JSON list of C-alpha atoms in Angstrom, two decimals:
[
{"chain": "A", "resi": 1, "resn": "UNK", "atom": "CA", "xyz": [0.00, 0.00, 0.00]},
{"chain": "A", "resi": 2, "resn": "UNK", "atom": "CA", "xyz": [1.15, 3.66, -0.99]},
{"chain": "A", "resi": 3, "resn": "UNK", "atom": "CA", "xyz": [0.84, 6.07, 2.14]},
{"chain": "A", "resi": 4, "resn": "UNK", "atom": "CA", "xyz": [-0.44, 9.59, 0.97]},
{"chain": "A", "resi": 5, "resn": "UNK", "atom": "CA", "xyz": [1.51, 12.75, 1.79]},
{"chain": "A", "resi": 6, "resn": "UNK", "atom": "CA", "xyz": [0.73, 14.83, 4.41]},
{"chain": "A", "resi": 7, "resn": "UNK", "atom": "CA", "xyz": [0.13, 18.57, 3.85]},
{"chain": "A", "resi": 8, "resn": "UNK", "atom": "CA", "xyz": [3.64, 19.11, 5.76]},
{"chain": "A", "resi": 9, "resn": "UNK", "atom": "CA", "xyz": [5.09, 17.31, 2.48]},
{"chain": "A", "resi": 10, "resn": "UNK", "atom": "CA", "xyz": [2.90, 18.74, 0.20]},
{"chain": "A", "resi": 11, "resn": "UNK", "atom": "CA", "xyz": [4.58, 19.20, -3.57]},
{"chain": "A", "resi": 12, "resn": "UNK", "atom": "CA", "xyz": [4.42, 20.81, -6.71]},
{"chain": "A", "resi": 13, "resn": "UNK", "atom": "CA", "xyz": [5.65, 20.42, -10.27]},
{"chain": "A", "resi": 14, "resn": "UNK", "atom": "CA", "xyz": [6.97, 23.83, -12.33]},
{"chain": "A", "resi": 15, "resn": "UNK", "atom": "CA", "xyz": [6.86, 23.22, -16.11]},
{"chain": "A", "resi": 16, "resn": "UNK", "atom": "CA", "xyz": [8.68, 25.58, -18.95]},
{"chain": "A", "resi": 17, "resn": "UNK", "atom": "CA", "xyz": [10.35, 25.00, -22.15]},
{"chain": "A", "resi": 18, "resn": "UNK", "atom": "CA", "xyz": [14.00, 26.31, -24.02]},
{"chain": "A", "resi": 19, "resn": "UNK", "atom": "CA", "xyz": [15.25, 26.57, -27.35]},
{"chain": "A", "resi": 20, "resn": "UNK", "atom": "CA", "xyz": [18.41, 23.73, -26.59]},
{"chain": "A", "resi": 21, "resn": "UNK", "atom": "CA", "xyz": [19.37, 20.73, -24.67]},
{"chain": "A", "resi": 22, "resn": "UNK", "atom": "CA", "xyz": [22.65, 22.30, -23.52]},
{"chain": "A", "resi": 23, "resn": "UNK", "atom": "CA", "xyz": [20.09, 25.50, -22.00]},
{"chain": "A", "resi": 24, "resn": "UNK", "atom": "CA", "xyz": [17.98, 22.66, -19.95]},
{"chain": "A", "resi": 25, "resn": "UNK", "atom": "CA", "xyz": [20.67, 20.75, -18.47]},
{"chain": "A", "resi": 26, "resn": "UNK", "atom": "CA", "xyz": [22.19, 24.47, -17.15]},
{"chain": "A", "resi": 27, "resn": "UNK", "atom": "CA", "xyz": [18.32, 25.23, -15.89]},
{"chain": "A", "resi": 28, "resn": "UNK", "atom": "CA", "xyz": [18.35, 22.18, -14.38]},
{"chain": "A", "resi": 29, "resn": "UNK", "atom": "CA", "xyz": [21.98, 21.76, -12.95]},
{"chain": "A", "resi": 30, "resn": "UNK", "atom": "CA", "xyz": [21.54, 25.44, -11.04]},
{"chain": "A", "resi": 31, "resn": "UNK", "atom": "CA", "xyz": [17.52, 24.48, -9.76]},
{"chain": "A", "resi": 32, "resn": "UNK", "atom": "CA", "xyz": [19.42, 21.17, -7.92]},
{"chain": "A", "resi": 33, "resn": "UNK", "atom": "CA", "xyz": [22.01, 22.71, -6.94]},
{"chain": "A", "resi": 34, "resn": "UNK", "atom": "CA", "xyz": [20.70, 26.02, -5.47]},
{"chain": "A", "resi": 35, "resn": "UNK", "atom": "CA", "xyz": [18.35, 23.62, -3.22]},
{"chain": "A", "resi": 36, "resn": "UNK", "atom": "CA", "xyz": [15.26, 24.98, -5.35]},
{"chain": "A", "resi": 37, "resn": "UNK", "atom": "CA", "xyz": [14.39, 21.37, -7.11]},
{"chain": "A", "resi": 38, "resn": "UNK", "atom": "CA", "xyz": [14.52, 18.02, -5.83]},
{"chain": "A", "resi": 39, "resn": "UNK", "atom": "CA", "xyz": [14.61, 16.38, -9.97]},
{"chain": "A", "resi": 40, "resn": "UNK", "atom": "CA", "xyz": [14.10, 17.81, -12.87]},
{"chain": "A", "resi": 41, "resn": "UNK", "atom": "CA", "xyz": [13.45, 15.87, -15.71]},
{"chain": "A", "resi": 42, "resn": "UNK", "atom": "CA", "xyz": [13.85, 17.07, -19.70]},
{"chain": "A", "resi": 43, "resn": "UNK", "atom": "CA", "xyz": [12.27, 15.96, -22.23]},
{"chain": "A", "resi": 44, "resn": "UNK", "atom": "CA", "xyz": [12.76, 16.87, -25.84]},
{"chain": "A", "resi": 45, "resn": "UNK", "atom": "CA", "xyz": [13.00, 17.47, -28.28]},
{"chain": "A", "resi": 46, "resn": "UNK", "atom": "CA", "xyz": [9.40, 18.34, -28.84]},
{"chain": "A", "resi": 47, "resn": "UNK", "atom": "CA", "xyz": [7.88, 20.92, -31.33]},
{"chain": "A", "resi": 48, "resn": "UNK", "atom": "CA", "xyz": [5.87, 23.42, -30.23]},
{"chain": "A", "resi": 49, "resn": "UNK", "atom": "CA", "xyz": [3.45, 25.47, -32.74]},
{"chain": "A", "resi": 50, "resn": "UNK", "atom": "CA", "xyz": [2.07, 28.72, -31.16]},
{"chain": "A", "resi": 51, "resn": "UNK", "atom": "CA", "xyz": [1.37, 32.26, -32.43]},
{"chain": "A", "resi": 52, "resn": "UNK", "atom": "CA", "xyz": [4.13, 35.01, -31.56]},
{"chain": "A", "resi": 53, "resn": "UNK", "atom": "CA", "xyz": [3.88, 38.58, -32.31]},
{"chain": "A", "resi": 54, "resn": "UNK", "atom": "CA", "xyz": [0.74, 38.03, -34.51]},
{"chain": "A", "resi": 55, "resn": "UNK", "atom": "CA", "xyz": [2.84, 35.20, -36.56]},
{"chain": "A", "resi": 56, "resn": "UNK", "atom": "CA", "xyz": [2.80, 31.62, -36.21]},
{"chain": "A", "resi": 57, "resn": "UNK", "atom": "CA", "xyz": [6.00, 29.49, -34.75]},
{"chain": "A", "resi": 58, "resn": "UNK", "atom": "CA", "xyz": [6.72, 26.33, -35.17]},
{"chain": "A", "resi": 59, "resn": "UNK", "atom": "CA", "xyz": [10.09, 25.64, -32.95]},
{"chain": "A", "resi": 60, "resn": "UNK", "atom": "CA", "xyz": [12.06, 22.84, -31.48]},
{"chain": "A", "resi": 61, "resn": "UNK", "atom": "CA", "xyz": [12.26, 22.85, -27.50]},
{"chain": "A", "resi": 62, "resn": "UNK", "atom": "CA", "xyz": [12.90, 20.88, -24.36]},
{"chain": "A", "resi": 63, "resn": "UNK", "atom": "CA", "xyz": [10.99, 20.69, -21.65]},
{"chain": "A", "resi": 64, "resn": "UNK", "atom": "CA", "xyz": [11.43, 20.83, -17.88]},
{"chain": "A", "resi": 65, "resn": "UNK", "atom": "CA", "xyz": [9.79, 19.32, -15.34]},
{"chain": "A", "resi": 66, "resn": "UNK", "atom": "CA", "xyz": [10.53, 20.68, -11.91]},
{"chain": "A", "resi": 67, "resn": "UNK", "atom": "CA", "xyz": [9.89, 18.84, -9.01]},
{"chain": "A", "resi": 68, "resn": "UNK", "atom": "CA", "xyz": [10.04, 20.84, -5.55]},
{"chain": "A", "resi": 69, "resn": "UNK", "atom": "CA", "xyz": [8.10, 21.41, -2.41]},
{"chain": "A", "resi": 70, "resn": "UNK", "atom": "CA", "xyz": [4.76, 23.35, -2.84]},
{"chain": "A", "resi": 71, "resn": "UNK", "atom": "CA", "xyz": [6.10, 26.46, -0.25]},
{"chain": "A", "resi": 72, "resn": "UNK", "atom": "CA", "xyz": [9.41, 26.77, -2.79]},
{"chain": "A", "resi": 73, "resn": "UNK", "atom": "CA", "xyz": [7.13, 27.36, -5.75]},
{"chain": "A", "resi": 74, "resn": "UNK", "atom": "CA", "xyz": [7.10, 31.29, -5.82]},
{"chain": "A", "resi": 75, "resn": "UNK", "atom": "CA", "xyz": [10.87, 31.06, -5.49]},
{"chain": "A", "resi": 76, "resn": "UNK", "atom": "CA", "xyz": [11.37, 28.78, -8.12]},
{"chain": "A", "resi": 77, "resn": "UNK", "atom": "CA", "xyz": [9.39, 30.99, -10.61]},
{"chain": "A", "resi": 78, "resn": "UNK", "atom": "CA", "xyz": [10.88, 34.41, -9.18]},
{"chain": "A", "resi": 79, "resn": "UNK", "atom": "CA", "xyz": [14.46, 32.30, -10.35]},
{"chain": "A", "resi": 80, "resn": "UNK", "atom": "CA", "xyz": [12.87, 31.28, -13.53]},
{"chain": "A", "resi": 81, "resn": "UNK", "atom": "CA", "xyz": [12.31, 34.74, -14.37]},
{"chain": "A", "resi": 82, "resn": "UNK", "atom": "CA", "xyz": [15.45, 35.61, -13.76]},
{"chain": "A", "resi": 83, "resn": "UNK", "atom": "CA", "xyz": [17.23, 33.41, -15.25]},
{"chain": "A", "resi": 84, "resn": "UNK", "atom": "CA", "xyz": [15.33, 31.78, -18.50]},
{"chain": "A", "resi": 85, "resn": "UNK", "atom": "CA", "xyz": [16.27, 33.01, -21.62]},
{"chain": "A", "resi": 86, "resn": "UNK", "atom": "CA", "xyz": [13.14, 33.65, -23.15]},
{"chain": "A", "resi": 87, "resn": "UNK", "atom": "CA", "xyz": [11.33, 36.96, -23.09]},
{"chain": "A", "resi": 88, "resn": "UNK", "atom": "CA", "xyz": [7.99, 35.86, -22.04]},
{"chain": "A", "resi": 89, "resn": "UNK", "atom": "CA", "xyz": [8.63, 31.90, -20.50]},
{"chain": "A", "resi": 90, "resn": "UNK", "atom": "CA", "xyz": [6.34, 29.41, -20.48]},
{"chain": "A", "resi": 91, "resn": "UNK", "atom": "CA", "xyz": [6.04, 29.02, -16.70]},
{"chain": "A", "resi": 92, "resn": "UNK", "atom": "CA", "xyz": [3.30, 26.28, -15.61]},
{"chain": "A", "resi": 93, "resn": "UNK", "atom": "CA", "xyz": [2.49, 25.03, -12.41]},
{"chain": "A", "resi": 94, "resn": "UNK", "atom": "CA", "xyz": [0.60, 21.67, -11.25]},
{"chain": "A", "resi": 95, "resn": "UNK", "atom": "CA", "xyz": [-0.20, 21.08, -7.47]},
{"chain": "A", "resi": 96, "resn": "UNK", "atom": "CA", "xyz": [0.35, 17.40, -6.85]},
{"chain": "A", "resi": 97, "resn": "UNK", "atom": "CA", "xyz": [-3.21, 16.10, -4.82]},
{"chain": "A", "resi": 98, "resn": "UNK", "atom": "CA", "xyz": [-1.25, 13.30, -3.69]},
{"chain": "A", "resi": 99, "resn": "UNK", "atom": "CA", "xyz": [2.44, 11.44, -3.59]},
{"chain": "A", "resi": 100, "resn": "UNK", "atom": "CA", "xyz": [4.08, 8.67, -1.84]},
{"chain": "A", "resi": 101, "resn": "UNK", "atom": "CA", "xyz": [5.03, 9.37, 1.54]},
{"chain": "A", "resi": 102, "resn": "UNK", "atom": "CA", "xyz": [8.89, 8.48, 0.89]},
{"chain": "A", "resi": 103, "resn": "UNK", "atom": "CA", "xyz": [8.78, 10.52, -2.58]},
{"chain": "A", "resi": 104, "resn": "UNK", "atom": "CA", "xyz": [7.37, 13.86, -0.74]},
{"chain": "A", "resi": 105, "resn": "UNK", "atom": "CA", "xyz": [10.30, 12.87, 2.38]},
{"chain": "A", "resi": 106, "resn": "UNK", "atom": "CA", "xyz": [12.99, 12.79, -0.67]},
{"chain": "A", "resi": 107, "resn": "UNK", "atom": "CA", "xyz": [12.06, 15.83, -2.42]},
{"chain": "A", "resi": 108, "resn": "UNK", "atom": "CA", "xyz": [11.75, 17.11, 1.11]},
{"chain": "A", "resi": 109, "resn": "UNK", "atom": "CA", "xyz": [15.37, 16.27, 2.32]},
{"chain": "A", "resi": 110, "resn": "UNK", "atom": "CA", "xyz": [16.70, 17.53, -1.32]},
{"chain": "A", "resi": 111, "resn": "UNK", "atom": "CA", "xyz": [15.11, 20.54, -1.17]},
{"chain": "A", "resi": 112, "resn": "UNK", "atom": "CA", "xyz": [16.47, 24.01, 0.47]},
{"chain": "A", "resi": 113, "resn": "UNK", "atom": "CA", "xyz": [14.42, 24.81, 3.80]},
{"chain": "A", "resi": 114, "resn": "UNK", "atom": "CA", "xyz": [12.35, 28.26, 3.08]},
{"chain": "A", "resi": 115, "resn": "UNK", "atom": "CA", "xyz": [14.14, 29.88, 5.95]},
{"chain": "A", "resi": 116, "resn": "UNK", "atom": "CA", "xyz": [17.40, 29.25, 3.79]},
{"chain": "A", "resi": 117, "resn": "UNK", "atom": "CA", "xyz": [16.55, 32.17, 0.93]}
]
């Protein structure tokens, strides 16, 4: 049997795309190591079609999925903005209702404390 989490360990997942592999794996190298992300996992390439400055794009991207603690989120996209190098990021969000106990303990324990920024 899976235990739930408890609100204590309560986590969410931070979602955005870049233009290259090399780009994600930096993201994703400083969210781990600055205590802001527990994993972060890249996917890509995908293509994404959308409509920029009233013409249509059709571009190659990676994207991240960050896992961290629900109380880090507002840090991790204050960093985000900071630090992406797109001019309007795709920053997403995604509550998680429910995790294993030991998964929410691990992102927990890899995590920064929110007293640490």
């Amino acid at each position: 049997m899976v235990e739930k989490k408890t609100e204590k360990t309560s986590l969410a997942l931070v979602w955005t795309t870049v233009s290259s592999s090399a780009t994600a794996d930096l993201l994703a190298g400083e969210l781990i190591d600055s205590g802001l992300a527990a994993c972060v996992q890249i996917d890509g390439p995908i293509q994404s079609h959308y409509r920029w400055k009233d013409k249509i794009e059709v571009e190659t991207e990676y994207r991240l999925l960050i896992k961290t603690r629900s109380e880090l989120t507002d840090s991790v996209l204050e960093w985000l903005a900071q630090n992406h190098p797109y001019e309007q990021p795709e920053l997403l969000v995604t509550p998680v209702t429910d995790s294993s106990a030991g998964y929410a303990q691990w992102v927990t324990a890899h995590t920064r404390d929110d007293t640490d920024n």
